[in-house]
Amino acid sequence: MDFNLTEEHIMIRDAARDFAKAELLDGVIERDNEQRFPTEQIKKMGELGFLGMMASTEYGGGGMDTLSYVLAMEEISKIDASASVVMSVNNSLVCWGLDTYGSPEQKEKYLTKLTTGESIGAFCLSEPEAGSDATSQKTTAIDKGDHYILNGTKNWITNGGTSDFYLVIAQTDREKKHRGINAFIVEKGWEGFEIGPKEDKLGIRGSDTHSLIFNDVKVPKENRIGEDGFGFKFAMKTLAGGRIGIAAQALGIAAGAYELAKKYSKERKAFGTEIMNHQAIAFKLADMHTQIEAARMLVYKAARDKDNHENYDLSGAMAKLYASQVAMEVTVEAVQVHGGNGFVKEYHVERLMRDAKITQIYEGTSEIQKIVISRAILKE
Ligand code: COS
């Protein structure tokens, strides 16, 4: 398959690669240890245009295609998956969702700040009892005429503490089931909106994950996204694109671990020679390289489908399912190639292995991707 990377694509990929090496590598182990958000680095990413890559230029975005976005995501994720999840959520869930479905007023007020990194956004769908079963929203938004009253709890929200603007999915009319769900823009600091404690996570520990509590929060009607009852479709459409971003993140984590393992195999000696000369290691590298190339094809294909305005539910789900599986397998093998050093933080691969796991869980678990894939192929 010819993906026709243009000079511009290559320039964007190289810029992301250079940025990651120059600005993210230093301190990535400490941020992971201390669960410290990469505040300064994210600010710079905003200035360089990495936080609103696909959004309209009219609202401060880069107006780039999805392929550019996944190329940049891969490079950032090779070094720091905590920074790349901030980038992914802001780009493909928040900015894309607002740019595609927001009103001109909403875009003017919110999107212009989100594309430049002046503000960061969060996407709030998951609840204590509604992660995969996303239609079972317990959070309610009761219509009071010119405003809604929002009540409920959201869980595992990326950028939960650092965001200024939150896209919140809530049930307005329970009788209408998923057709009675709405999406709202909620601002940090509004009365009754509380941010819960930060989660202590296995991986992507530099990212900022919280529960959010809404207690009679008054949301003006002009902050509803789309027509009444559009919220579930909004969430599904937005997540379909988000999954391409997470697939690119998984690809980057795998590629980062593979590059480290390859380099290490050329340096480390055992039985009188560099370990790359042992077939046990060389075959591992061969498998990793093949898996990564296959994942990359699926990720680029999904990005291309989106750019060509073709349906990308299926290709995005396949890309996420496969790339996240590859991320898990490759990072485990990268630790193995490193032997005892792989178990030590200094060598980075143990962090990449911990970071890989979440790509099989968030923005739709691997099991959810299989639901999406099987439904799509069985209706053909
Ligand atoms: N684009 C647009 N609309 C979609 C859609 C998509 N990709 N997927 C589903 N929908 C619509 C359906 O068309 C249906 O609407 P209508 O009845 O008006 O036609 C509605 O959404 C409900 O769809 P469905 O009946 O298929 O819902 P299910 O409860 O069976 O669940 C899955 C569908 C499992 C695919 C969905 O709940 C899902 O994606 N869950 C995972 C959510 C997730 O990613 N959670 C992680 C949180 S974000 S970190």
Coordinates of C-alpha atoms and ligand atoms in Angstrom, one line a residue:
M1 CA 0.0 0.0 0.0
D2 CA 1.4 3.4 -1.0
F3 CA 0.8 6.0 1.7
N4 CA 2.5 8.7 -0.3
L5 CA 4.1 10.5 2.6
T6 CA 4.6 14.1 1.3
E7 CA 7.6 16.3 2.2
E8 CA 5.3 18.0 4.7
H9 CA 4.5 14.7 6.4
I10 CA 8.1 13.9 6.7
M11 CA 8.8 17.4 8.1
I12 CA 6.1 17.0 10.7
R13 CA 7.3 13.6 11.7
D14 CA 10.9 14.8 12.0
A15 CA 9.9 17.9 14.0
A16 CA 8.0 15.7 16.5
R17 CA 11.0 13.3 16.7
D18 CA 13.4 16.1 17.4
F19 CA 11.1 17.7 19.9
A20 CA 10.6 14.4 21.8
K21 CA 14.4 13.8 22.0
A22 CA 15.2 17.4 22.9
E23 CA 12.4 18.2 25.3
L24 CA 10.7 15.0 26.5
L25 CA 13.5 12.5 27.1
D26 CA 15.2 14.5 29.8
G27 CA 13.2 14.0 33.0
V28 CA 10.8 11.3 31.6
I29 CA 11.9 8.8 34.3
E30 CA 11.5 11.3 37.1
R31 CA 8.1 12.4 35.9
D32 CA 7.0 8.8 35.8
N33 CA 8.4 8.1 39.3
E34 CA 6.8 11.2 40.8
Q35 CA 3.6 11.1 38.7
R36 CA 4.5 14.7 37.6
F37 CA 2.6 16.2 34.7
P38 CA 4.8 17.5 31.9
T39 CA 3.5 21.1 32.3
E40 CA 6.4 22.9 30.6
Q41 CA 6.7 20.4 27.8
I42 CA 2.9 20.4 27.0
K43 CA 3.1 24.2 26.9
K44 CA 5.8 24.0 24.3
M45 CA 3.9 21.3 22.4
G46 CA 1.0 23.8 22.2
E47 CA 3.3 26.6 20.9
L48 CA 4.6 24.2 18.2
G49 CA 1.1 23.3 17.1
F50 CA 1.0 19.7 18.3
L51 CA -2.1 20.1 20.4
G52 CA -4.6 21.1 17.7
M53 CA -3.0 19.6 14.6
M54 CA -6.2 18.7 12.7
A55 CA -8.4 21.6 13.8
S56 CA -9.4 24.4 11.4
T57 CA -6.8 27.1 11.0
E58 CA -9.7 29.6 11.5
Y59 CA -9.7 28.6 15.1
G60 CA -6.0 28.4 15.6
G61 CA -5.6 24.7 14.5
G62 CA -3.0 23.3 12.1
G63 CA -5.6 22.2 9.5
M64 CA -3.5 19.1 9.0
D65 CA -4.6 15.6 8.0
T66 CA -4.9 12.6 10.2
L67 CA -1.8 11.0 8.8
S68 CA 0.3 14.0 10.0
Y69 CA -1.3 13.6 13.4
V70 CA -0.5 9.9 13.7
L71 CA 3.1 10.4 12.5
A72 CA 3.6 13.0 15.2
M73 CA 1.8 10.8 17.8
E74 CA 4.1 7.9 17.0
E75 CA 7.3 10.0 17.6
I76 CA 6.1 11.6 20.8
S77 CA 5.0 8.2 22.1
K78 CA 8.3 6.6 21.5
I79 CA 9.8 8.8 24.2
D80 CA 6.9 9.8 26.5
A81 CA 3.5 8.2 26.4
S82 CA 2.3 10.4 29.2
A83 CA 2.8 13.5 27.0
S84 CA 1.3 11.7 24.0
V85 CA -2.0 10.9 25.8
V86 CA -2.4 14.5 26.7
M87 CA -1.8 15.3 23.0
S88 CA -4.2 12.6 21.8
V89 CA -7.1 13.5 24.0
N90 CA -6.7 17.2 23.2
N91 CA -6.4 16.7 19.5
S92 CA -8.7 13.9 18.6
L93 CA -11.4 13.9 21.2
V94 CA -11.7 17.5 22.3
C95 CA -10.5 19.7 19.4
W96 CA -11.8 17.4 16.7
G97 CA -15.2 17.0 18.5
L98 CA -15.6 20.7 18.9
D99 CA -14.4 21.6 15.5
T100 CA -16.7 19.1 13.8
Y101 CA -19.8 19.5 15.9
G102 CA -19.5 22.7 17.9
S103 CA -21.4 25.9 17.1
P104 CA -19.4 28.9 15.8
E105 CA -19.8 30.6 19.2
Q106 CA -18.5 27.5 21.0
K107 CA -15.5 27.3 18.7
E108 CA -14.7 30.9 19.1
K109 CA -14.9 30.7 22.9
Y110 CA -13.3 27.4 23.5
L111 CA -11.6 25.9 20.5
T112 CA -9.3 28.8 19.9
K113 CA -7.8 28.3 23.3
L114 CA -7.6 24.5 23.0
T115 CA -5.8 24.4 19.7
T116 CA -2.9 26.6 20.9
G117 CA -2.5 24.8 24.2
E118 CA -3.5 28.0 26.1
S119 CA -6.1 25.6 27.7
I120 CA -6.3 21.8 27.8
G121 CA -9.4 19.8 27.4
A122 CA -10.8 16.5 28.7
F123 CA -13.4 14.1 27.4
C124 CA -15.7 12.7 30.1
L125 CA -17.7 9.6 29.2
S126 CA -16.6 6.8 31.5
E127 CA -18.4 6.4 34.8
P128 CA -18.0 4.0 37.8
E129 CA -20.6 1.7 36.0
A130 CA -20.4 2.9 32.4
G131 CA -17.0 2.3 30.8
S132 CA -17.6 -0.2 28.0
D133 CA -21.3 -0.1 28.5
A134 CA -21.4 3.5 27.5
T135 CA -25.1 3.9 26.9
S136 CA -25.7 3.4 30.6
Q137 CA -25.0 6.9 31.7
K138 CA -25.9 7.6 35.3
T139 CA -24.8 11.3 35.1
T140 CA -27.9 13.4 34.5
A141 CA -28.4 16.8 32.8
I142 CA -31.9 18.0 33.5
D143 CA -33.4 20.5 31.2
K144 CA -34.4 23.7 33.0
G145 CA -35.2 25.9 30.1
D146 CA -32.2 28.1 29.5
H147 CA -29.8 25.8 31.3
Y148 CA -29.2 22.2 32.4
I149 CA -28.5 20.9 35.9
L150 CA -25.7 18.4 35.9
N151 CA -25.3 15.7 38.5
G152 CA -23.1 12.6 38.7
T153 CA -19.5 11.2 38.7
K154 CA -17.1 10.6 35.9
N155 CA -14.1 8.2 36.3
W156 CA -10.5 7.9 34.9
I157 CA -10.6 11.2 33.2
T158 CA -7.3 12.0 31.4
N159 CA -6.3 15.6 31.9
G160 CA -8.8 15.6 34.7
G161 CA -7.0 18.1 36.9
T162 CA -5.1 20.1 34.4
S163 CA -8.0 20.8 32.0
D164 CA -9.9 24.1 31.7
F165 CA -12.7 22.7 29.6
Y166 CA -14.5 19.4 29.9
L167 CA -16.7 17.7 27.3
V168 CA -19.2 15.9 29.5
I169 CA -21.7 13.2 28.4
A170 CA -24.9 13.0 30.4
Q171 CA -28.4 11.5 30.3
T172 CA -31.2 14.1 29.8
D173 CA -34.1 11.8 29.1
R174 CA -33.7 8.3 30.4
E175 CA -36.8 7.0 28.6
K176 CA -35.2 7.8 25.3
K177 CA -32.1 5.7 26.3
H178 CA -29.0 6.6 24.2
R179 CA -31.1 9.0 22.1
G180 CA -31.7 11.0 25.3
I181 CA -28.0 11.6 26.0
N182 CA -26.3 15.0 25.5
A183 CA -22.8 16.4 25.4
F184 CA -21.9 19.6 27.2
I185 CA -18.9 21.9 27.6
V186 CA -18.2 22.5 31.3
E187 CA -15.7 24.9 32.6
K188 CA -13.4 24.3 35.5
G189 CA -14.4 26.3 38.5
W190 CA -18.1 26.3 38.0
E191 CA -20.0 26.0 41.2
G192 CA -20.6 22.3 42.2
F193 CA -17.9 21.0 39.9
E194 CA -15.3 19.1 42.0
I195 CA -12.2 17.3 40.9
G196 CA -11.4 14.1 42.8
P197 CA -7.9 12.9 43.9
K198 CA -5.4 11.9 41.3
E199 CA -5.2 8.2 40.4
D200 CA -2.0 6.3 41.2
K201 CA -1.5 4.4 38.0
L202 CA 0.5 1.4 36.6
G203 CA 1.6 3.4 33.5
I204 CA 1.3 6.8 31.8
R205 CA 2.1 8.1 35.3
G206 CA 3.0 11.6 34.1
S207 CA -0.5 12.1 32.8
D208 CA -3.2 13.4 35.1
T209 CA -6.1 11.1 35.7
H210 CA -9.0 12.0 38.1
S211 CA -12.6 11.4 38.9
L212 CA -14.9 14.3 38.5
I213 CA -17.9 15.1 40.6
F214 CA -20.8 17.2 39.4
N215 CA -23.2 18.4 42.1
D216 CA -26.0 20.6 40.7
V217 CA -23.7 22.2 38.2
K218 CA -25.6 24.8 36.1
V219 CA -24.7 24.5 32.5
P220 CA -26.0 27.1 30.0
K221 CA -28.0 25.7 27.1
E222 CA -25.6 27.2 24.6
N223 CA -22.9 24.8 26.0
R224 CA -24.8 21.8 24.7
I225 CA -23.0 20.3 21.6
G226 CA -25.4 19.7 18.7
E227 CA -29.1 19.0 18.8
D228 CA -30.9 17.7 21.8
G229 CA -30.1 13.9 22.0
F230 CA -27.0 14.1 19.9
G231 CA -24.6 13.3 22.8
F232 CA -24.2 9.5 22.3
K233 CA -23.6 9.8 18.6
F234 CA -21.1 12.6 19.4
A235 CA -19.3 10.4 21.8
M236 CA -19.2 7.5 19.3
K237 CA -18.1 9.6 16.4
T238 CA -15.4 11.3 18.4
L239 CA -14.1 8.1 20.0
A240 CA -13.9 6.4 16.5
G241 CA -11.2 9.0 15.6
G242 CA -9.7 9.0 19.1
R243 CA -9.0 5.3 18.6
I244 CA -6.7 6.1 15.7
G245 CA -4.7 8.4 18.0
I246 CA -4.4 5.7 20.6
A247 CA -3.4 3.2 18.0
A248 CA -0.6 5.6 16.9
Q249 CA 0.4 5.9 20.6
A250 CA 0.6 2.1 20.9
L251 CA 2.6 1.9 17.7
G252 CA 5.0 4.6 19.1
I253 CA 5.4 2.7 22.4
A254 CA 6.2 -0.5 20.5
A255 CA 8.6 1.3 18.1
G256 CA 10.4 3.1 21.0
A257 CA 10.9 -0.2 22.8
Y258 CA 12.1 -2.0 19.7
E259 CA 14.6 0.8 18.9
L260 CA 16.0 0.6 22.4
A261 CA 16.2 -3.2 22.2
K262 CA 18.0 -3.2 18.9
K263 CA 20.5 -0.6 20.1
Y264 CA 21.2 -2.6 23.3
S265 CA 21.7 -5.8 21.3
K266 CA 24.5 -4.2 19.4
E267 CA 26.3 -3.0 22.6
R268 CA 25.8 -5.8 25.1
K269 CA 28.1 -8.7 24.9
A270 CA 27.5 -12.3 26.1
F271 CA 29.4 -15.5 25.3
G272 CA 32.1 -13.4 23.7
T273 CA 30.0 -11.5 21.2
E274 CA 27.3 -8.8 20.9
I275 CA 24.0 -10.4 21.8
M276 CA 22.5 -9.5 18.4
N277 CA 24.8 -12.3 17.0
H278 CA 22.8 -14.8 19.0
Q279 CA 19.8 -16.1 17.1
A280 CA 17.7 -16.1 20.2
I281 CA 17.9 -12.3 20.2
A282 CA 18.0 -11.7 16.5
F283 CA 14.8 -13.6 16.0
K284 CA 13.1 -11.6 18.7
L285 CA 14.1 -8.4 16.9
A286 CA 12.8 -9.9 13.6
D287 CA 9.4 -10.6 15.1
M288 CA 9.2 -7.2 16.7
H289 CA 10.1 -5.4 13.5
T290 CA 7.5 -7.4 11.5
Q291 CA 4.8 -6.8 14.1
I292 CA 5.5 -3.1 14.2
E293 CA 5.4 -2.7 10.4
A294 CA 2.1 -4.6 10.3
A295 CA 0.7 -2.3 13.0
R296 CA 2.0 0.8 11.2
M297 CA 0.1 -0.3 8.0
L298 CA -3.1 -0.6 9.9
V299 CA -2.7 2.8 11.7
Y300 CA -1.8 4.6 8.5
K301 CA -4.7 2.9 6.7
A302 CA -7.2 4.1 9.3
A303 CA -5.8 7.6 9.1
R304 CA -6.0 7.6 5.4
D305 CA -9.6 6.3 5.5
K306 CA -10.5 9.3 7.8
D307 CA -8.7 11.7 5.5
N308 CA -10.5 10.3 2.5
H309 CA -13.9 10.7 4.2
E310 CA -14.4 7.0 4.2
N311 CA -15.9 5.1 7.1
Y312 CA -13.1 4.5 9.6
D313 CA -15.0 2.8 12.4
L314 CA -13.7 -0.6 11.3
S315 CA -10.1 0.4 10.2
G316 CA -9.7 2.5 13.4
A317 CA -10.9 -0.4 15.6
M318 CA -8.6 -2.9 13.9
A319 CA -5.6 -0.5 14.1
K320 CA -6.2 0.0 17.9
L321 CA -6.8 -3.7 18.6
Y322 CA -3.7 -4.8 16.8
A323 CA -1.3 -1.9 17.6
S324 CA -2.1 -2.2 21.3
Q325 CA -1.5 -6.0 21.3
V326 CA 1.8 -5.3 19.5
A327 CA 2.7 -2.7 22.0
M328 CA 2.2 -5.2 24.8
E329 CA 4.1 -8.0 23.2
V330 CA 7.0 -5.9 21.9
T331 CA 7.6 -4.1 25.1
V332 CA 7.6 -7.4 27.1
E333 CA 10.2 -8.8 24.6
A334 CA 12.2 -5.5 24.8
V335 CA 12.5 -6.0 28.5
Q336 CA 13.6 -9.6 27.9
V337 CA 16.3 -8.5 25.4
H338 CA 17.7 -6.1 28.1
G339 CA 17.8 -8.9 30.7
G340 CA 18.4 -7.6 34.2
N341 CA 18.9 -4.1 32.8
G342 CA 15.4 -4.2 31.4
F343 CA 14.0 -4.5 34.9
V344 CA 15.7 -1.2 35.9
K345 CA 14.1 2.2 35.3
E346 CA 17.2 3.7 33.8
Y347 CA 16.8 1.7 30.6
H348 CA 13.3 3.0 29.8
V349 CA 11.8 -0.3 28.5
E350 CA 10.1 -1.2 31.8
R351 CA 8.2 2.1 31.7
L352 CA 7.2 1.5 28.1
M353 CA 6.0 -1.9 29.1
R354 CA 3.8 -0.4 31.9
D355 CA 2.6 2.4 29.5
A356 CA 1.6 -0.2 26.8
K357 CA -1.0 -1.8 28.9
I358 CA -3.4 1.1 29.0
T359 CA -3.6 1.2 25.2
Q360 CA -5.6 -2.1 25.4
I361 CA -8.0 -0.5 27.8
Y362 CA -8.8 3.2 27.2
E363 CA -10.9 4.7 24.4
G364 CA -12.5 1.2 24.1
T365 CA -11.0 -2.0 25.4
S366 CA -9.7 -4.6 23.0
E367 CA -12.9 -6.5 23.7
I368 CA -15.0 -3.4 22.6
Q369 CA -12.8 -3.2 19.4
K370 CA -13.7 -6.8 18.7
I371 CA -17.4 -5.9 19.1
V372 CA -17.0 -3.1 16.6
I373 CA -15.0 -5.2 14.2
S374 CA -17.2 -8.3 14.3
R375 CA -20.4 -6.2 13.9
A376 CA -18.9 -4.4 10.9
I377 CA -17.7 -7.5 9.1
L378 CA -20.8 -9.5 9.8
K379 CA -23.1 -7.0 8.3
E380 CA -21.2 -6.9 5.1
Ligands
COS1 N1 -20.7 6.3 14.9 C1 -21.9 6.9 15.0 N2 -22.9 6.3 15.7 C2 -22.7 5.2 16.4 C3 -21.4 4.6 16.3 C4 -20.4 5.2 15.6 N3 -19.2 4.7 15.5 N4 -21.4 3.4 17.1 C5 -22.7 3.3 17.6 N5 -23.4 4.4 17.2 C6 -24.8 4.7 17.5 C7 -25.7 3.6 16.9 O1 -26.0 3.9 15.5 C8 -26.9 3.7 17.8 O2 -27.7 4.8 17.5 P1 -29.2 4.6 16.8 O3 -29.9 3.6 17.6 O4 -29.7 6.0 16.8 O5 -28.9 4.1 15.4 C9 -26.3 4.0 19.1 O6 -25.0 4.6 18.9 C10 -26.1 2.9 20.0 O7 -25.4 1.9 19.3 P2 -25.5 0.3 19.7 O8 -26.9 -0.1 19.8 O9 -24.6 -0.4 18.8 O10 -24.9 0.4 21.2 P3 -24.4 -0.7 22.2 O11 -24.8 -0.4 23.5 O12 -24.6 -2.1 21.6 O13 -22.8 -0.4 22.2 C11 -20.5 0.0 21.6 C12 -22.0 0.0 21.2 C13 -20.2 -1.2 22.4 C14 -19.7 0.0 20.4 C15 -20.3 1.3 22.4 O14 -21.0 1.3 23.6 C16 -18.9 1.6 22.8 O15 -18.1 2.0 21.9 N6 -18.5 1.4 24.0 C17 -17.1 1.7 24.5 C18 -17.0 3.1 24.9 C19 -15.6 3.5 25.2 O16 -14.8 3.6 24.3 N7 -15.4 3.7 26.5 C20 -14.1 4.2 26.9 C21 -14.4 5.5 27.5 S1 -13.5 6.8 26.7 S2 -11.7 6.6 27.5

